[in-house]
Short mmCIF file of C-alpha atoms in Angstrom, two decimals:
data_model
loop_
_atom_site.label_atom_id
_atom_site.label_comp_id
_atom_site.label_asym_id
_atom_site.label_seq_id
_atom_site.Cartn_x
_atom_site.Cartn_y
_atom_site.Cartn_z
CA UNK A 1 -44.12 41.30 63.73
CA UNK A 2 -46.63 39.21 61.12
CA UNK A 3 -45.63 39.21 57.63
CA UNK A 4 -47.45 37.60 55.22
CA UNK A 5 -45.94 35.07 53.54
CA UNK A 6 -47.20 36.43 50.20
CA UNK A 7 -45.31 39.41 50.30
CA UNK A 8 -41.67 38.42 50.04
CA UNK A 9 -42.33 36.86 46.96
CA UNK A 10 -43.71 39.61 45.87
CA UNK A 11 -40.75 41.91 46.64
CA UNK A 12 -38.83 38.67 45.07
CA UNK A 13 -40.63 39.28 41.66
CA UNK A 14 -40.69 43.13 41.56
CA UNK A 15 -36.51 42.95 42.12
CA UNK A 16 -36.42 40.60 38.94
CA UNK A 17 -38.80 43.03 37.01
CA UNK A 18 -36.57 45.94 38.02
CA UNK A 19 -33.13 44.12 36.54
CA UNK A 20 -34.80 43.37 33.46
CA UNK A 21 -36.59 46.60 32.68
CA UNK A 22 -34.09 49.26 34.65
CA UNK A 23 -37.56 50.27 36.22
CA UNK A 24 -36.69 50.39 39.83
CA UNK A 25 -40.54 49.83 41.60
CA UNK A 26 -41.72 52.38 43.87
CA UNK A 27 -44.25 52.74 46.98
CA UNK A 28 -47.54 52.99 45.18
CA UNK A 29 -46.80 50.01 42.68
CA UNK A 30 -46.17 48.04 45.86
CA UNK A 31 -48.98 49.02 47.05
CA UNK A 32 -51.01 47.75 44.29
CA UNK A 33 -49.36 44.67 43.44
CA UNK A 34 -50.00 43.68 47.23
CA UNK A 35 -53.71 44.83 47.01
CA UNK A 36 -53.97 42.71 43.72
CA UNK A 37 -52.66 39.33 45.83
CA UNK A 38 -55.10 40.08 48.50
CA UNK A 39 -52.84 41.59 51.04
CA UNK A 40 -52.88 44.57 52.84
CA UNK A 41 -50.67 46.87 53.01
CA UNK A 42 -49.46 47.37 56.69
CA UNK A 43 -47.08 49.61 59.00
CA UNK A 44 -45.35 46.31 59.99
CA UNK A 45 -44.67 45.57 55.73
CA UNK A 46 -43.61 49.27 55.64
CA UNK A 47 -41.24 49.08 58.69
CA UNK A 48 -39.49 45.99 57.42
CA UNK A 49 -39.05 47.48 53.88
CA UNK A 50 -37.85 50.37 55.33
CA UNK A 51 -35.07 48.07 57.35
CA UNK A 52 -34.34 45.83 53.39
CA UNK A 53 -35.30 47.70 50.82
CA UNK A 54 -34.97 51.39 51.57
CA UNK A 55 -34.16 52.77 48.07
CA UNK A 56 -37.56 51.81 47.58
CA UNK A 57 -38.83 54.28 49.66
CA UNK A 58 -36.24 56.58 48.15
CA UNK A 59 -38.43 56.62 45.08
CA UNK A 60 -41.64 58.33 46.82
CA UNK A 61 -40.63 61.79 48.26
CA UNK A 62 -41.66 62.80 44.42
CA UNK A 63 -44.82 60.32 44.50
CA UNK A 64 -45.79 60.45 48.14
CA UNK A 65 -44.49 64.00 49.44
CA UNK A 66 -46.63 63.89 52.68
CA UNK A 67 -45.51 61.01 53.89
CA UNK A 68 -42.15 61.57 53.16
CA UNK A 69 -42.33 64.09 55.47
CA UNK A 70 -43.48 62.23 58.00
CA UNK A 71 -40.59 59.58 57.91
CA UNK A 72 -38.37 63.01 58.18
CA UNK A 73 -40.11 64.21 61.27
CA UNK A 74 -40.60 60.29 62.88
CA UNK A 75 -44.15 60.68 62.55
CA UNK A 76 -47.18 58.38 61.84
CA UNK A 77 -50.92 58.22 60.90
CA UNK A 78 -53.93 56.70 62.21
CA UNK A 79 -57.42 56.15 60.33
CA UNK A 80 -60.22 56.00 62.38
CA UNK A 81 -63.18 55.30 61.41
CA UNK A 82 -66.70 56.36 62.27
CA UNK A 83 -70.37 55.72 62.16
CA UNK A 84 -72.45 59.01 62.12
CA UNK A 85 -76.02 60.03 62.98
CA UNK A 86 -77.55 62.62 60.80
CA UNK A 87 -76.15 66.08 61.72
CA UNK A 88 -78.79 68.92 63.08
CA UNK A 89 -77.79 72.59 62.78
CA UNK A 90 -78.79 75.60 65.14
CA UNK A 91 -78.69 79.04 64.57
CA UNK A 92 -80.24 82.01 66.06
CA UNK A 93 -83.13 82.06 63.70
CA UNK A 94 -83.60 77.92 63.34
CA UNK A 95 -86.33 76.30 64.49
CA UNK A 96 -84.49 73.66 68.06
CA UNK A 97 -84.23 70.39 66.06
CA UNK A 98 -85.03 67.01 66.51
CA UNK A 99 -82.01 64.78 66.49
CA UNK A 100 -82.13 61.23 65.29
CA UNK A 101 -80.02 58.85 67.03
CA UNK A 102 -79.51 56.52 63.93
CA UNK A 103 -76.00 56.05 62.07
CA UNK A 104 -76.58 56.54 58.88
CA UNK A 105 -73.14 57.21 57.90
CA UNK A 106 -69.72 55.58 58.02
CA UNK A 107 -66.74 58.27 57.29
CA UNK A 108 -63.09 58.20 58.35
CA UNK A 109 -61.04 60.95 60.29
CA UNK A 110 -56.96 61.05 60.49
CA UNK A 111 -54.80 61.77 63.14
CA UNK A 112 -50.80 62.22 62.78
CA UNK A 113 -48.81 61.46 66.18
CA UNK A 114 -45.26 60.90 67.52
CA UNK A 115 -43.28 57.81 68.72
CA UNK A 116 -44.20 59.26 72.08
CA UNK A 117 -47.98 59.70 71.27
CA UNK A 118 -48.01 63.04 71.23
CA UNK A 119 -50.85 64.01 68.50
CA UNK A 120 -49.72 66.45 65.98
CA UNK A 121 -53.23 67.39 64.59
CA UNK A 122 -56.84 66.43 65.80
CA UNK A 123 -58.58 63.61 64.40
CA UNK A 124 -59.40 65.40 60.64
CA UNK A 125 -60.89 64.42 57.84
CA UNK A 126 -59.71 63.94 54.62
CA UNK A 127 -60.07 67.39 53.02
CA UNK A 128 -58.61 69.11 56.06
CA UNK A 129 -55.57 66.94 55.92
CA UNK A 130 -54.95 67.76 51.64
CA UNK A 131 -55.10 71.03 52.60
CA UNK A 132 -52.48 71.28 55.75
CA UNK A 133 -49.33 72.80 55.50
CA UNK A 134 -46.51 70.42 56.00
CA UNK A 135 -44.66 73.24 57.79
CA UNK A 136 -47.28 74.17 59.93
CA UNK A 137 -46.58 70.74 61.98
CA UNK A 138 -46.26 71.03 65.13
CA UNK A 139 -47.18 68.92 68.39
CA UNK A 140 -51.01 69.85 70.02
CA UNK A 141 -50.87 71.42 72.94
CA UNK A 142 -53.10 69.11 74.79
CA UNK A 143 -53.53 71.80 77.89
CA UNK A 144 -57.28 73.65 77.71
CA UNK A 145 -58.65 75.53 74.87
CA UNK A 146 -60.31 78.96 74.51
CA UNK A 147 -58.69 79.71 78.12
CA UNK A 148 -59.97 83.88 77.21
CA UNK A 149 -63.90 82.07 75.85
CA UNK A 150 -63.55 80.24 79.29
CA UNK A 151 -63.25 83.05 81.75
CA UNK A 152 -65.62 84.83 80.08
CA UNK A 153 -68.07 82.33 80.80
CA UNK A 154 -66.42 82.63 84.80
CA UNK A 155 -67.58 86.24 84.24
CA UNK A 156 -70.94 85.62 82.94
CA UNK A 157 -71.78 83.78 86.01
CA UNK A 158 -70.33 85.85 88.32
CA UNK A 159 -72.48 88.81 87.24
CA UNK A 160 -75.19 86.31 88.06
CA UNK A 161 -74.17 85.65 91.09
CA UNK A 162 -72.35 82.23 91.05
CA UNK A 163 -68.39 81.65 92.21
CA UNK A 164 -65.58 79.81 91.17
CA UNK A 165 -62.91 78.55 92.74
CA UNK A 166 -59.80 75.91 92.22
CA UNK A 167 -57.64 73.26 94.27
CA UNK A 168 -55.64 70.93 94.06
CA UNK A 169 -56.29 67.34 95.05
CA UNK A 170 -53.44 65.23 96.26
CA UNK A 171 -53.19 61.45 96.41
CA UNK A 172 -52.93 59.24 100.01
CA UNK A 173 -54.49 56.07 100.00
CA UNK A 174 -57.17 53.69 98.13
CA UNK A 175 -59.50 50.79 99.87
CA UNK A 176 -61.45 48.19 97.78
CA UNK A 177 -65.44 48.41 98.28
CA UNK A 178 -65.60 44.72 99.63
CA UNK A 179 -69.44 45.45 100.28
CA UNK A 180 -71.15 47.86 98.37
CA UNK A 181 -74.48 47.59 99.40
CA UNK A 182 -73.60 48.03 103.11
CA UNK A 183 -71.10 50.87 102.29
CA UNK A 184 -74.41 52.39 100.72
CA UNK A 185 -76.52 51.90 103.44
CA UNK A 186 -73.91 54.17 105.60
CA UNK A 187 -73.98 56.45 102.97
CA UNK A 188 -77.50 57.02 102.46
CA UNK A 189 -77.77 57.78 106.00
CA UNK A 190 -75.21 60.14 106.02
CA UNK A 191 -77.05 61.82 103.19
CA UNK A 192 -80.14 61.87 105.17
CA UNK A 193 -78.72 63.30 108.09
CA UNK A 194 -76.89 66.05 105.80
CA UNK A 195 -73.85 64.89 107.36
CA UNK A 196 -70.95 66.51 105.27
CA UNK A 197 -68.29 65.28 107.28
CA UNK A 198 -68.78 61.31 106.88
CA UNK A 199 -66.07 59.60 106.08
CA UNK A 200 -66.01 55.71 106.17
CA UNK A 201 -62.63 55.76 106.78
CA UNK A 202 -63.05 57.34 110.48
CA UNK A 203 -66.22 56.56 110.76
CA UNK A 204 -65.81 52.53 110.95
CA UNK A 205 -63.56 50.73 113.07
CA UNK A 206 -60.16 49.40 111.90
CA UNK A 207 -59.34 45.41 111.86
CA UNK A 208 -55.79 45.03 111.40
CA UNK A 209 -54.73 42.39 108.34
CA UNK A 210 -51.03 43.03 108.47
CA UNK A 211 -48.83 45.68 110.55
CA UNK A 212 -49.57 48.20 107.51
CA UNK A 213 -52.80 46.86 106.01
CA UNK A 214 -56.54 47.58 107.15
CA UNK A 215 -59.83 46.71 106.94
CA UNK A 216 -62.36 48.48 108.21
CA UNK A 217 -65.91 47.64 109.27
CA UNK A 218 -68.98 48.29 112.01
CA UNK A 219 -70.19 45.98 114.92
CA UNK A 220 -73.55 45.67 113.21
CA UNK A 221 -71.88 44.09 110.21
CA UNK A 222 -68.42 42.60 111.33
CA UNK A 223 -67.20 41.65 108.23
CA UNK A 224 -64.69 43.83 106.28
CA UNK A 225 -66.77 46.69 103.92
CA UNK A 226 -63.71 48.00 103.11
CA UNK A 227 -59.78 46.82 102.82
CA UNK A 228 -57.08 48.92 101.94
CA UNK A 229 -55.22 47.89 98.99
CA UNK A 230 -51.88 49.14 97.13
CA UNK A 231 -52.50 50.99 94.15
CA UNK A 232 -50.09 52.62 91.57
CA UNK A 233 -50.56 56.53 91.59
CA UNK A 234 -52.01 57.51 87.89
CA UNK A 235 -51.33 61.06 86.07
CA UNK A 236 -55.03 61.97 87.83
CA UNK A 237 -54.07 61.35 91.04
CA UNK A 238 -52.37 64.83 91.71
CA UNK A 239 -54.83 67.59 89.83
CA UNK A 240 -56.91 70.39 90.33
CA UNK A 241 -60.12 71.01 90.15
CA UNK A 242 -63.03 73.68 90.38
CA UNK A 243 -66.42 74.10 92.97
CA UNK A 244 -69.20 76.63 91.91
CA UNK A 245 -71.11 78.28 94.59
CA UNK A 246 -74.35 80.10 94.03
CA UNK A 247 -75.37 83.41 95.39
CA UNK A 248 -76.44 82.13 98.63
CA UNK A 249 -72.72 80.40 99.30
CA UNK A 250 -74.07 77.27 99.02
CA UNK A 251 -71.85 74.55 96.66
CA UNK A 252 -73.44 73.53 94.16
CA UNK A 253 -70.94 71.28 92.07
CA UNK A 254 -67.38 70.35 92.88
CA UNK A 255 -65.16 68.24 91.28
CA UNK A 256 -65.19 69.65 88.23
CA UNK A 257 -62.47 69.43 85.51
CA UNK A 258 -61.46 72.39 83.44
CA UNK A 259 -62.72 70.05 80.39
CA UNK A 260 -65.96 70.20 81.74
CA UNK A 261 -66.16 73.80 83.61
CA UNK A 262 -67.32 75.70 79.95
CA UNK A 263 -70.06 73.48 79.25
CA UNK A 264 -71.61 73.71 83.63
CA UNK A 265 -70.95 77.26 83.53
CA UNK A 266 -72.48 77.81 80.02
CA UNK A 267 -75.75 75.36 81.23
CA UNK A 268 -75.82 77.35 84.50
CA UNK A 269 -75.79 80.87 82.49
CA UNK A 270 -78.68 79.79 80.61
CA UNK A 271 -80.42 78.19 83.46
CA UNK A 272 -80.37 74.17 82.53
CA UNK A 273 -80.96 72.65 85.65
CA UNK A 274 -78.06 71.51 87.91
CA UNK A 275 -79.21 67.62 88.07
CA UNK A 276 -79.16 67.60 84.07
CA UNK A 277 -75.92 69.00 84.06
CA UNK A 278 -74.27 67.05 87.03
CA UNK A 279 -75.80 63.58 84.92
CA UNK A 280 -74.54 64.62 81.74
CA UNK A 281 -71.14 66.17 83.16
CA UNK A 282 -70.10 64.58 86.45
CA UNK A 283 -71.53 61.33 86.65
CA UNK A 284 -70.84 58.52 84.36
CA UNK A 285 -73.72 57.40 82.53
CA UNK A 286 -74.60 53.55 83.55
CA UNK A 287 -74.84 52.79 79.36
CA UNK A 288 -71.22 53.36 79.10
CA UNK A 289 -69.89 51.50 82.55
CA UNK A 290 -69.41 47.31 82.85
CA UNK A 291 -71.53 46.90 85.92
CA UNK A 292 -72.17 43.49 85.88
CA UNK A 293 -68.44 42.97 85.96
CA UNK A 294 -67.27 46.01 88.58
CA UNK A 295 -66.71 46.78 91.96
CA UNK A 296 -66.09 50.06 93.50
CA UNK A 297 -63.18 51.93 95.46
CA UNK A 298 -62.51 54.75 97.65
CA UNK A 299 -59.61 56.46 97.63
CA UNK A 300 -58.49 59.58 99.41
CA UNK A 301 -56.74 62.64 98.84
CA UNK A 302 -55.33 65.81 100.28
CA UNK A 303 -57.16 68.87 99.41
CA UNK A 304 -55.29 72.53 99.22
CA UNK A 305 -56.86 75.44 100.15
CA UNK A 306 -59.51 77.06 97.65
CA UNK A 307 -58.21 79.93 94.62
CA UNK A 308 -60.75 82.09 93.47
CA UNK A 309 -60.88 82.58 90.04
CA UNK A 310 -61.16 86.48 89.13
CA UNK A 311 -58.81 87.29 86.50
CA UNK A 312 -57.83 85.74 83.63
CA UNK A 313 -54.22 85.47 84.99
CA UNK A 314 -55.66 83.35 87.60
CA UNK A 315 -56.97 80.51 85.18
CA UNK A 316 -54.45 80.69 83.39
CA UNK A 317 -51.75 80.36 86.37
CA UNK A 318 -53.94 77.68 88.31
CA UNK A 319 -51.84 74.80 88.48
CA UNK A 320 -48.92 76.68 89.21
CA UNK A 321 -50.28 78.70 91.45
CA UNK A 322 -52.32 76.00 93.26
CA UNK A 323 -49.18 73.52 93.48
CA UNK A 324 -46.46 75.97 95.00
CA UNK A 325 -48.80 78.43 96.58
CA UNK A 326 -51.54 76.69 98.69
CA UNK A 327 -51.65 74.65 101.91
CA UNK A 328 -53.56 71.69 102.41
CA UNK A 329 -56.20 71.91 104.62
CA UNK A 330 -58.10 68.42 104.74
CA UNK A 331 -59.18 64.73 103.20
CA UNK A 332 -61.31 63.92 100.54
CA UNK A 333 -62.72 60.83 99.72
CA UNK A 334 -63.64 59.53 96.23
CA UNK A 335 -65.42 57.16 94.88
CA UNK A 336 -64.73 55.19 91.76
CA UNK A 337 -66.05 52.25 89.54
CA UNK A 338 -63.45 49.84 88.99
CA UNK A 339 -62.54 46.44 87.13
CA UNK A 340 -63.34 43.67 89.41
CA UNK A 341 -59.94 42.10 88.49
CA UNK A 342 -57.37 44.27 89.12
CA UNK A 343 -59.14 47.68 90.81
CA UNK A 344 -58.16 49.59 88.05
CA UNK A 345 -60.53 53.10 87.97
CA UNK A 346 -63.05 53.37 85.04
CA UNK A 347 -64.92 56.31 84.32
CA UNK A 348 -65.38 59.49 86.34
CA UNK A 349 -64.91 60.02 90.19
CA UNK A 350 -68.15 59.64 91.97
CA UNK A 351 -69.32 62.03 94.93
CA UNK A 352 -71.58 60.18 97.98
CA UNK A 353 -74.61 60.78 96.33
CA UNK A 354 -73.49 59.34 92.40
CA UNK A 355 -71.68 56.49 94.38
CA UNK A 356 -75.42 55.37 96.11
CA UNK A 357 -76.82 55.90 92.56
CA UNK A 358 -74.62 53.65 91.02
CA UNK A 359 -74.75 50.77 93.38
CA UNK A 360 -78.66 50.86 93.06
CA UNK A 361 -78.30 50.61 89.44
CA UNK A 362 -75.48 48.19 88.56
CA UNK A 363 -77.88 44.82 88.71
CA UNK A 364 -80.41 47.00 86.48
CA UNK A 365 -80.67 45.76 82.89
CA UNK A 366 -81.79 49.83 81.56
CA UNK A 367 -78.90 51.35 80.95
CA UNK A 368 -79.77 54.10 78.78
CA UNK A 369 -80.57 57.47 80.17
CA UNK A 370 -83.02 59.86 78.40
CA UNK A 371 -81.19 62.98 77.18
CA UNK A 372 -84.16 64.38 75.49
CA UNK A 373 -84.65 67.20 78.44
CA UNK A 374 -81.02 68.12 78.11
CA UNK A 375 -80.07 67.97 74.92
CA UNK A 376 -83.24 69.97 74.42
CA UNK A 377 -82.61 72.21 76.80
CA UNK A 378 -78.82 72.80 75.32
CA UNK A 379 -80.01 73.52 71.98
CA UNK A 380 -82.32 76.24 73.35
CA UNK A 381 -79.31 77.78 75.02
CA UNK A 382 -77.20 77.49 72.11
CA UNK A 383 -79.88 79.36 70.17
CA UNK A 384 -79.65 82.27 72.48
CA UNK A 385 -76.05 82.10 72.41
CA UNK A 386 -75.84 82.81 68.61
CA UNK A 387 -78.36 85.75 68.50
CA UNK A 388 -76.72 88.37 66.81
CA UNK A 389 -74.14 86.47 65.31
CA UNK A 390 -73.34 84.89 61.68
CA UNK A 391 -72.72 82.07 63.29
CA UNK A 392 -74.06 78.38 62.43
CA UNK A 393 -73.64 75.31 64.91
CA UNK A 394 -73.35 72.05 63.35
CA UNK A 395 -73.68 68.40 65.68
CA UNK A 396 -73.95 65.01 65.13
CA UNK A 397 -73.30 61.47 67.60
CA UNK A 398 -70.44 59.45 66.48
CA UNK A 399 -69.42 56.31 67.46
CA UNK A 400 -65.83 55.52 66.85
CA UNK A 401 -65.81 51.62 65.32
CA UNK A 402 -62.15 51.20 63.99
CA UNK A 403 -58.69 52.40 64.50
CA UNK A 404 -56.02 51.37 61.68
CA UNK A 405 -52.14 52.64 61.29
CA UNK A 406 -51.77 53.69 57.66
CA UNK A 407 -48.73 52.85 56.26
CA UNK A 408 -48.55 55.97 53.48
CA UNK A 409 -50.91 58.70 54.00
CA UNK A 410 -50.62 59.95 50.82
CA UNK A 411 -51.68 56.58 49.38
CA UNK A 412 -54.58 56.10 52.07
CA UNK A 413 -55.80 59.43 51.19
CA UNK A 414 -56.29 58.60 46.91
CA UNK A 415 -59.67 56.38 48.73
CA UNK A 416 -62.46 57.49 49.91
CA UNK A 417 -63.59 55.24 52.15
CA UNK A 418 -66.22 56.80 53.17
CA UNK A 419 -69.81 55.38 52.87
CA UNK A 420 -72.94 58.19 52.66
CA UNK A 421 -75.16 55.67 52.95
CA UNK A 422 -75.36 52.53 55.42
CA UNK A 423 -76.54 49.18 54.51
CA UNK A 424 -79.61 48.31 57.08
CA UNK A 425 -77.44 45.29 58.67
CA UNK A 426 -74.72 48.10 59.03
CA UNK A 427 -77.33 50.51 60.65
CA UNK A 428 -78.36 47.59 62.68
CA UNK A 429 -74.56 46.89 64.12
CA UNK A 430 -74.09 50.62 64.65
CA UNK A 431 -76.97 50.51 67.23
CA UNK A 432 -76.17 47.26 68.87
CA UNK A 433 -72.03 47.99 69.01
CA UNK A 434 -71.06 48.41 72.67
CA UNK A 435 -68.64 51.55 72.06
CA UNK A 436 -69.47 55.18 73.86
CA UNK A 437 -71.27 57.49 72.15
CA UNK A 438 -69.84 61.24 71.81
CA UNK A 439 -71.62 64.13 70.73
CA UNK A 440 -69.37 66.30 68.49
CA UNK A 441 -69.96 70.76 67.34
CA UNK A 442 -68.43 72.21 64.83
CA UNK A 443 -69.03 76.06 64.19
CA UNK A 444 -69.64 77.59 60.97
CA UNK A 445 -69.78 80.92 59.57
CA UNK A 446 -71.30 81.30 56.24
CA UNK A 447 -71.09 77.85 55.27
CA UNK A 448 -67.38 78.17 56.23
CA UNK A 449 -65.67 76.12 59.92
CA UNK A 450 -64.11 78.34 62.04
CA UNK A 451 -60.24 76.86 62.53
CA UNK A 452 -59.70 74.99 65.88
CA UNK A 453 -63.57 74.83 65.75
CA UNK A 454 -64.71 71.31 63.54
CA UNK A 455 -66.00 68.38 65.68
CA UNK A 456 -65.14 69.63 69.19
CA UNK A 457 -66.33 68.60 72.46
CA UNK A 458 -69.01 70.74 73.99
CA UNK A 459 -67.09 72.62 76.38
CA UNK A 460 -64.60 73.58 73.55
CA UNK A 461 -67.47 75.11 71.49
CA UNK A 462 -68.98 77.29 74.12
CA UNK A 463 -65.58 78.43 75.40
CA UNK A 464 -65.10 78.88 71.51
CA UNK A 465 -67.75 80.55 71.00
CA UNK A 466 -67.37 83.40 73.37
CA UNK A 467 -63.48 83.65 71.86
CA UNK A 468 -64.63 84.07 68.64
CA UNK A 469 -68.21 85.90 68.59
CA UNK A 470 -67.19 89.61 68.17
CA UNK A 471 -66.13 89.01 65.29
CA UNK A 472 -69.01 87.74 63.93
CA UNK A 473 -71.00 90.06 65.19
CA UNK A 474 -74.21 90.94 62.66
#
């Protein structure tokens, strides 16, 4: 733990002030007196004056009541901060925007967690966290959202003919990509010759390395395109998942998580195509992936038998149901980016086709992909959502720049540290900073969020959305 060395002559001076003047010193003048040497006031000053001095702290219930709850429930606060584009807003009677992608804006949300990391309230911004209610604390559920919007979306698509179905995916074994561009060459073909039922695994031949390790390779090539390696199972490595089928049977997209089955279903609804969706959705964009500095792996899995989803009951009871009450019937193989050091998986799981995709494009130096089609195209959709509704959308990029512990929340919230306007230099860094870009909706109704509803992911807001609309009917 770093300590300045400043500060314990500080606390050395304010005990001789408090003897002399029976004025025992309490958080905030600490505070200041640190800010007025130049040092900033950290968790690690906090902890260790909550270890030597803690009738200090017994001062501030009366001065800092917030965070005095906090040290009674063991909990703690994080700033982040942000830089913001300009936000659009779409209605059912707005013209689709434009949307910039310049920051303009710096502003800072809060989040309030456990020792455990548990999160206790989304990342909020000041205002919101003034106004909550102490009491009202409890930990997030971090499980889906808007699980009754959701399945209506499932039923919207049904009526138009699509199908949706769950399984579970269960871990086996993982191989290191030794030769990408040969393991695409396979692949390609296989994709040419719509042969579903490639898998590298059987398809090559096996060259023994020790009595339980394998590589595995063709006579045209020899050498080892893939090895199998050991890799530690990860909290992903036993999930479920959904496919949608269209009218005709035929799948369509599989894969998909239930943090991204809202925002396909909602696209498919309103007719976005399936490519724009399956870029945006289920394939990681190449801007936000170290390719110079990757390799790949496959890994394989046992897959359960399929549970259609026609009741709400059954989304809400698909992992249970799925994990006690299905069979396996077959492998899967999955592709994945990973560091080049130590095969750790980075981004999303790739499918055959995403996995050729990526291989052709991780020498390329464009990495940015144009959402102009999309994010027009979701806009329209949204717009046609809202008809006949009060309702307002609100949405804006953000790219997150800083995370700080704050020591006192009360204190940290008597600053705005917000800036409305960036400096050019700052717009400048904003643009050339290498952190992911997110697209965040909030919904408004008369000028007024809707609760659970302020700087949500997509899929949140449509499932939202259909939770919410009937009562905001016009």
């Amino acid at each position: 733990m770093f300590i300045p060395k400043n500060y314990r002559e500080i606390v050395r001076q304010l005990l001789m002030n408090q003897e002399s003047t029976q004025h025992y010193f309490n958080e905030r003048e600490f505070n200041r007196l640190l800010l007025q040497n130049g040092i900033k006031y950290t968790e690690s000053i906090r902890a260790e004056m909550k270890e030597q001095f803690p009738e200090m702290l017994a001062q501030s219930p009366e001065i800092t009541p917030m965070q005095a709850r906090l040290d009674q429930l063991a909990l703690y606060a994080n700033q982040i901060q942000y830089y913001y584009t300009a936000t659009a807003m779409i209605n059912a009677t707005t013209e689709i925007p434009s949307w910039s992608t310049d920051f303009i804006a710096q502003q800072a949300r809060y989040e309030i967690y456990d020792i455990d990391g548990c999160r206790w309230t989304d990342d909020v911004t000041q205002e919101a966290l003034r106004q909550l209610t102490l009491e009202d604390l409890t930990p997030i559920d971090e499980g889906p959202r808007f699980l009754e919007g959701l399945f209506k979306l499932i039923q919207q698509a049904s009526q138009l003919g699509f199908s949706i179905a769950a399984y579970w995916l269960c871990y086996k074994d993982s191989y290191e990509v030794k030769q990408p561009e040969i393991l695409k060459y396979y692949v390609d073909r296989s994709l040419v010759k719509k042969d579903l039922s490639f898998e590298p695994i059987t398809a090559f031949e096996p060259v023994a390395i020790t009595d339980h390790q394998f590589s595995y390779t063709t006579p045209e090539f020899q050498a080892p395109i893939l090895t199998q390696i050991k890799a530690e199972e990860s909290v992903d490595d036993n999930c479920y998942y959904f496919e949608i089928k269209n009218a005709e049977g035929n799948l369509i997209c599989f894969d998909v998580t239930i943090e991204n089955l809202g925002a396909i279903l909602f696209g498919l609804i309103h007719q976005i195509d399936v490519a724009l969706l399956e870029k945006a959705y289920l394939e990681n964009q190449p801007a936000d992936l170290p390719m110079m500095y990757s390799t790949y792996r496959y890994d394989r899995f046992i897959q359960s038998e399929v549970l259609p989803i026609k009741t709400l009951s059954d989304l809400q009871t698909v992992p249970t149901t799925l994990f006690h009450n299905t069979t396996p019937i077959g492998r899967r193989g999955i592709y994945y980016v990973c560091t080049a050091k130590f095969l750790d998986r980075y981004g999303k799981p790739l499918g055959r086709r995403a996995f050729s995709e990526a291989v052709a494009q991780r020498d390329s130096e464009v990495r940015q992909v144009n959402s102009n089609a999309f994010e027009s195209a979701i806009f329209a959709a949204l717009k046609t959502a809202l008809a006949g509704t009060h309702l307002t959308v609100h949405c804006a990029k953000r790219k997150k720049i800083l995370v700080d512990g704050v020591p006192n929340i009360d204190l940290a919230l008597e600053h705005d540290s917000a800036k409305p306007q960036l400096s050019p230099i700052e717009r400048q860094v904003g643009q050339c900073l290498k952190r992911p870009v997110t697209t965040v909706y909030s919904l408004y109704s008369d000028q007024q969020p809707i609760p659970g509803l302020v700087e949500r992911p997509f899929n949140e807001l449509v499932a939202g959305i259909e939770a919410v609309r009937d009562h905001y009917l016009r």
